[in-house]
Tab-separated table of C-alpha atoms in Angstrom:
chain	number	residue	atom	x	y	z
A	17	MET	CA	-20.191	-9.355	116.375
A	18	LEU	CA	-20.798	-11.087	113.043
A	19	ASP	CA	-18.097	-13.480	111.850
A	20	LEU	CA	-16.730	-12.499	108.409
A	21	GLU	CA	-16.068	-16.133	107.542
A	22	LEU	CA	-19.706	-17.009	108.142
A	23	LEU	CA	-20.813	-13.985	106.118
A	24	GLN	CA	-18.590	-15.061	103.232
A	25	THR	CA	-20.178	-18.496	103.305
A	26	LEU	CA	-23.662	-16.936	103.231
A	27	VAL	CA	-22.763	-14.829	100.202
A	28	CYS	CA	-21.431	-17.877	98.372
A	29	VAL	CA	-24.533	-19.958	99.112
A	30	VAL	CA	-26.841	-17.142	97.959
A	31	ASP	CA	-24.796	-16.648	94.786
A	32	GLU	CA	-24.551	-20.353	93.945
A	33	ARG	CA	-28.013	-21.376	95.248
A	34	SER	CA	-26.306	-24.559	96.415
A	35	PHE	CA	-24.405	-25.754	99.491
A	36	THR	CA	-22.246	-28.015	97.356
A	37	ARG	CA	-21.122	-25.332	94.887
A	38	ALA	CA	-20.702	-22.836	97.725
A	39	GLY	CA	-18.461	-25.341	99.522
A	40	GLU	CA	-16.272	-25.608	96.443
A	41	ARG	CA	-15.805	-21.817	96.434
A	42	VAL	CA	-14.829	-21.581	100.115
A	43	HIS	CA	-13.002	-24.921	100.131
A	44	ARG	CA	-15.360	-26.517	102.668
A	45	THR	CA	-17.447	-29.663	102.633
A	46	GLN	CA	-21.205	-29.416	102.124
A	47	SER	CA	-21.829	-30.384	105.761
A	48	THR	CA	-19.418	-27.696	106.992
A	49	VAL	CA	-21.155	-25.057	104.878
A	50	SER	CA	-24.523	-26.174	106.252
A	51	GLN	CA	-23.181	-25.970	109.826
A	52	GLN	CA	-21.831	-22.456	109.224
A	53	ILE	CA	-25.178	-21.235	107.899
A	54	ARG	CA	-26.962	-22.806	110.869
A	55	LYS	CA	-24.507	-21.083	113.228
A	56	LEU	CA	-25.122	-17.737	111.507
A	57	GLU	CA	-28.896	-18.218	111.728
A	58	GLU	CA	-28.573	-18.928	115.456
A	59	ARG	CA	-26.449	-15.797	115.847
A	60	VAL	CA	-29.011	-13.475	114.195
A	61	GLY	CA	-32.076	-15.381	115.444
A	62	ARG	CA	-33.688	-15.511	112.001
A	63	PRO	CA	-33.922	-18.108	109.201
A	64	LEU	CA	-31.737	-16.935	106.329
A	65	LEU	CA	-32.241	-19.602	103.643
A	66	LEU	CA	-35.142	-21.613	102.235
A	67	ARG	CA	-34.683	-25.058	100.690
A	68	ASP	CA	-36.984	-26.746	98.180
A	69	ARG	CA	-38.351	-30.253	98.736
A	70	THR	CA	-35.378	-31.885	97.088
A	71	GLY	CA	-32.955	-29.820	99.162
A	72	THR	CA	-30.989	-28.842	96.078
A	73	GLN	CA	-32.380	-25.377	95.329
A	74	ILE	CA	-31.547	-22.676	97.883
A	75	THR	CA	-33.147	-19.222	98.066
A	76	PRO	CA	-32.631	-16.501	100.686
A	77	THR	CA	-35.421	-15.321	102.954
A	78	ALA	CA	-36.123	-11.591	103.156
A	79	GLN	CA	-33.813	-11.404	106.185
A	80	GLY	CA	-31.237	-13.509	104.354
A	81	GLU	CA	-31.294	-11.162	101.358
A	82	LEU	CA	-30.887	-8.169	103.658
A	83	LEU	CA	-27.982	-9.686	105.557
A	84	THR	CA	-26.341	-10.763	102.293
A	85	ASN	CA	-26.324	-7.148	101.098
A	86	TYR	CA	-24.647	-6.043	104.322
A	87	ALA	CA	-22.254	-8.987	104.116
A	88	ARG	CA	-21.052	-7.944	100.666
A	89	ARG	CA	-20.290	-4.445	101.948
A	90	LEU	CA	-18.518	-5.699	105.084
A	91	LEU	CA	-16.414	-8.170	103.124
A	92	ALA	CA	-15.478	-5.493	100.559
A	93	LEU	CA	-14.473	-3.106	103.340
A	94	ALA	CA	-12.405	-5.780	105.062
A	95	GLN	CA	-10.658	-6.570	101.778
A	96	GLU	CA	-9.995	-2.872	101.204
A	97	ALA	CA	-8.417	-2.582	104.662
A	98	GLU	CA	-6.165	-5.561	103.942
A	99	ASP	CA	-5.127	-4.142	100.568
A	100	VAL	CA	-4.310	-0.727	102.048
A	101	LEU	CA	-2.250	-2.182	104.893
A	102	ALA	CA	-0.452	-4.559	102.552
A	103	SER	CA	0.487	-1.903	99.996
A	104	GLU	CA	3.830	-0.150	100.247
A	105	GLY	CA	3.685	3.438	101.416
A	106	ALA	CA	0.053	3.115	102.481
A	107	VAL	CA	-1.389	6.353	103.825
A	108	LEU	CA	-4.466	7.193	105.827
A	109	PRO	CA	-7.177	9.122	103.978
A	110	VAL	CA	-7.317	12.901	104.286
A	111	ARG	CA	-10.787	13.801	105.577
A	112	VAL	CA	-11.849	17.352	104.815
A	113	GLY	CA	-15.117	19.179	105.459
A	114	VAL	CA	-16.369	21.876	103.089
A	115	PRO	CA	-19.256	24.305	103.680
A	116	GLU	CA	-22.532	23.767	101.839
A	117	ASP	CA	-22.867	27.526	101.381
A	118	PHE	CA	-19.783	27.603	99.136
A	119	ASP	CA	-19.600	27.420	95.357
A	120	ALA	CA	-19.839	23.635	94.875
A	121	ARG	CA	-18.437	23.723	91.343
A	122	ARG	CA	-15.411	25.759	92.399
A	123	MET	CA	-14.741	23.586	95.443
A	124	SER	CA	-15.072	20.374	93.420
A	125	ALA	CA	-12.554	21.701	90.913
A	126	LEU	CA	-10.097	22.593	93.691
A	127	LEU	CA	-10.307	19.179	95.319
A	128	SER	CA	-10.227	17.354	91.996
A	129	GLY	CA	-7.058	19.232	91.083
A	130	PHE	CA	-5.449	18.221	94.359
A	131	SER	CA	-6.389	14.539	93.882
A	132	ALA	CA	-4.869	14.612	90.387
A	133	GLN	CA	-1.598	15.885	91.850
A	134	GLN	CA	-1.606	13.197	94.571
A	135	PRO	CA	-2.525	9.916	92.830
A	136	GLY	CA	-1.510	7.780	95.821
A	137	LEU	CA	-3.685	9.704	98.276
A	138	ARG	CA	-7.316	9.064	99.156
A	139	LEU	CA	-9.342	12.224	99.737
A	140	GLU	CA	-12.639	11.937	101.636
A	141	THR	CA	-14.851	15.034	101.488
A	142	LEU	CA	-17.896	15.844	103.600
A	143	SER	CA	-20.212	18.773	102.898
A	144	GLY	CA	-22.175	20.447	105.680
A	145	MET	CA	-22.978	23.610	107.563
A	146	SER	CA	-19.979	25.244	109.234
A	147	THR	CA	-21.331	24.577	112.735
A	148	ASP	CA	-21.667	20.858	111.958
A	149	LEU	CA	-18.204	20.697	110.401
A	150	LYS	CA	-16.597	22.272	113.474
A	151	HIS	CA	-18.367	19.721	115.671
A	152	LYS	CA	-17.160	16.795	113.544
A	153	LEU	CA	-13.645	18.234	113.598
A	154	ALA	CA	-13.715	18.372	117.403
A	155	GLN	CA	-15.005	14.769	117.518
A	156	GLY	CA	-12.124	13.540	115.347
A	157	GLU	CA	-14.346	12.718	112.361
A	158	LEU	CA	-12.519	15.212	110.129
A	159	ASP	CA	-8.867	16.185	109.732
A	160	LEU	CA	-9.435	19.613	108.199
A	161	ALA	CA	-12.437	21.835	107.578
A	162	LEU	CA	-13.216	24.975	105.628
A	163	VAL	CA	-15.711	27.009	107.639
A	164	LYS	CA	-17.498	30.356	107.349
A	165	ARG	CA	-17.082	32.517	110.462
A	166	SER	CA	-16.492	35.993	111.876
A	167	PRO	CA	-12.980	37.324	111.101
A	168	GLY	CA	-10.364	36.221	113.632
A	169	GLU	CA	-12.699	33.805	115.429
A	170	GLY	CA	-10.063	31.447	116.782
A	171	GLU	CA	-6.927	29.871	115.380
A	172	CYS	CA	-6.741	28.735	111.768
A	173	LEU	CA	-4.253	27.515	109.191
A	174	ALA	CA	-5.348	30.106	106.634
A	175	ALA	CA	-8.200	32.558	106.119
A	176	TRP	CA	-9.719	34.492	103.235
A	177	PRO	CA	-11.931	37.572	103.813
A	178	GLU	CA	-15.467	37.731	102.429
A	179	THR	CA	-17.453	40.896	101.753
A	180	LEU	CA	-21.192	40.400	102.226
A	181	VAL	CA	-23.875	42.318	100.327
A	182	TRP	CA	-27.658	42.387	100.044
A	183	VAL	CA	-28.770	41.036	96.664
A	184	GLN	CA	-32.020	40.827	94.704
A	185	GLY	CA	-33.148	39.729	91.262
A	186	GLN	CA	-33.207	42.113	88.307
A	187	GLY	CA	-36.992	42.439	88.341
A	188	PHE	CA	-37.580	42.314	92.073
A	189	ALA	CA	-39.947	44.932	93.500
A	190	LEU	CA	-41.164	45.028	97.096
A	191	PRO	CA	-44.694	46.357	97.650
A	192	PRO	CA	-44.649	49.262	100.150
A	193	GLY	CA	-45.243	48.235	103.741
A	194	GLU	CA	-44.673	44.525	103.149
A	195	PRO	CA	-42.053	42.583	105.179
A	196	LEU	CA	-38.875	41.738	103.288
A	197	PRO	CA	-39.042	38.236	101.755
A	198	LEU	CA	-35.741	36.522	102.545
A	199	ALA	CA	-33.936	33.526	101.093
A	200	LEU	CA	-32.046	32.103	104.070
A	201	PHE	CA	-29.576	29.388	104.914
A	202	PRO	CA	-30.402	27.242	107.996
A	203	GLN	CA	-29.764	28.166	111.607
A	204	GLY	CA	-26.056	28.449	112.383
A	205	CYS	CA	-25.076	30.002	109.052
A	206	VAL	CA	-23.114	33.234	109.535
A	207	TYR	CA	-24.806	34.785	106.477
A	208	ARG	CA	-28.202	34.201	108.082
A	209	GLN	CA	-26.995	35.682	111.357
A	210	ARG	CA	-25.660	38.799	109.641
A	211	ALA	CA	-28.925	39.337	107.729
A	212	LEU	CA	-31.329	38.882	110.637
A	213	ARG	CA	-29.303	40.818	113.188
A	214	GLY	CA	-28.993	43.736	110.787
A	215	LEU	CA	-32.718	43.826	110.042
A	216	ASP	CA	-33.743	43.396	113.677
A	217	LYS	CA	-31.396	46.184	114.725
A	218	ALA	CA	-32.842	48.458	112.019
A	219	ARG	CA	-36.356	47.343	112.992
A	220	ARG	CA	-37.135	46.166	109.470
A	221	ARG	CA	-39.844	43.539	109.173
A	222	TRP	CA	-38.969	40.343	107.339
A	223	ARG	CA	-40.295	36.883	106.552
A	224	GLN	CA	-38.598	33.753	105.304
A	225	ALA	CA	-39.763	33.158	101.732
A	226	PHE	CA	-37.233	30.465	100.864
A	227	GLY	CA	-34.837	28.242	102.813
A	228	SER	CA	-32.014	26.019	101.571
A	229	HIS	CA	-28.706	24.455	102.625
A	230	SER	CA	-27.432	24.981	99.080
A	231	LEU	CA	-25.766	28.111	97.763
A	232	THR	CA	-27.147	27.258	94.331
A	233	GLY	CA	-30.683	27.188	95.742
A	234	ILE	CA	-30.305	30.594	97.412
A	235	GLN	CA	-28.784	32.084	94.251
A	236	ALA	CA	-31.673	30.775	92.150
A	237	ALA	CA	-34.335	32.060	94.579
A	238	VAL	CA	-32.802	35.537	94.414
A	239	ALA	CA	-32.373	35.498	90.629
A	240	SER	CA	-36.018	34.496	90.126
A	241	GLY	CA	-37.263	37.440	92.198
A	242	LEU	CA	-38.703	35.175	94.887
A	243	ALA	CA	-36.672	36.750	97.680
A	244	ILE	CA	-33.636	38.820	98.588
A	245	SER	CA	-30.637	37.486	100.492
A	246	VAL	CA	-27.154	38.112	101.863
A	247	LEU	CA	-24.307	36.660	99.792
A	248	PRO	CA	-20.562	37.191	99.471
A	249	THR	CA	-19.534	39.234	96.430
A	250	THR	CA	-17.821	36.131	95.011
A	251	ALA	CA	-21.225	34.379	94.777
A	252	LEU	CA	-23.087	37.024	92.766
A	253	LEU	CA	-24.612	36.000	89.440
A	254	PRO	CA	-25.244	38.177	86.354
A	255	GLU	CA	-28.974	38.020	87.211
A	256	HIS	CA	-28.349	39.631	90.615
A	257	ARG	CA	-28.132	43.280	91.540
A	258	LEU	CA	-27.333	45.007	94.815
A	259	CYS	CA	-30.116	46.149	97.127
A	260	GLU	CA	-30.243	49.708	98.391
A	261	GLY	CA	-31.304	51.098	101.760
A	262	LEU	CA	-30.646	47.972	103.812
A	263	PRO	CA	-28.391	47.671	106.893
A	264	GLU	CA	-24.636	47.394	106.445
A	265	LEU	CA	-23.216	43.925	106.892
A	266	ALA	CA	-20.130	42.998	108.876
A	267	PRO	CA	-17.539	40.995	106.897
A	268	THR	CA	-16.981	37.264	107.292
A	269	GLU	CA	-14.133	34.950	106.389
A	270	LEU	CA	-13.536	31.498	105.002
A	271	ALA	CA	-11.124	29.788	107.377
A	272	LEU	CA	-9.207	26.529	107.043
A	273	VAL	CA	-9.019	24.906	110.476
A	274	ALA	CA	-7.696	21.738	112.055
A	275	ALA	CA	-8.534	20.100	115.365
A	276	SER	CA	-7.020	21.839	118.378
A	277	GLY	CA	-3.461	20.634	118.963
A	278	ALA	CA	-3.445	18.437	115.854
A	279	VAL	CA	-0.107	17.720	114.159
A	280	LEU	CA	-0.626	17.612	110.409
A	281	THR	CA	0.603	14.663	108.398
A	282	ALA	CA	2.469	15.232	105.131
A	283	PRO	CA	-0.691	14.608	102.999
A	284	GLN	CA	-2.741	16.960	105.180
A	285	ARG	CA	-0.076	19.643	104.908
A	286	ALA	CA	-0.034	19.161	101.120
A	287	LEU	CA	-3.801	19.821	101.006
A	288	VAL	CA	-3.387	22.927	103.176
A	289	ASP	CA	-0.727	24.270	100.802
A	290	HIS	CA	-2.899	23.494	97.782
A	291	LEU	CA	-5.936	25.297	99.204
A	292	GLN	CA	-3.868	28.266	100.340
A	293	GLN	CA	-2.548	28.734	96.823
A	294	ALA	CA	-5.829	28.061	95.015
A	295	LEU	CA	-8.091	30.201	97.205
A	296	SER	CA	-5.665	33.138	97.305
A	297	VAL	CA	-5.956	33.654	93.551
């Protein structure tokens, strides 16, 4: 484990390019600063500083520069932890996961509005596929998560139904006998599952023409005529139109979930209430 005091000394020496000036900043003698750097070099097993012939000009080695960058981040994080614990009414951050296959602009606006209403709260947001978000929730890396899933698939704090449709671009035309070119989200996405299961059941040939984690990417691929896809009605663009003659699609839902057995804190409950109101409009 690296000693923060030694890392602070390293940062000061690199900044000042001098043991003497660095000692003045950390209130240590020059010999003490030199001993601390030597101890840190022994700890990492690499030389961290180079000295000129006069011994007055100090420059970091490549390893020293690298460790200094990490040291700055570690020291800033340690200071942040002290500030949070020292402040009155300090609260833990609310960690929420949001699906990548959701309207990023709309979600950003929702979360930004919540942060504006809660100036003393720190919101940490992670974007990912629903399967990954559920895993992180189970591992305790998230407090709440919005996930796409089949209706009624387990407990949730709130849920909003989604109607899925086949969509294509305005000028899209499929040559007879050709497999359907699809724009697909990655494995694990419920939209992808609905599309492929429906086509396989109807014995319709298909090929993946475009793949993306991003809803914006899928929307653009469809609008350009590159491929067709399955999207919720809320994600349709003016450039899209509905496909005809393709298999019906079972509905999905957007569900707000917490870890099993979790007791929500007041800030977490406030976010749940905010999302319930905003997404029900």
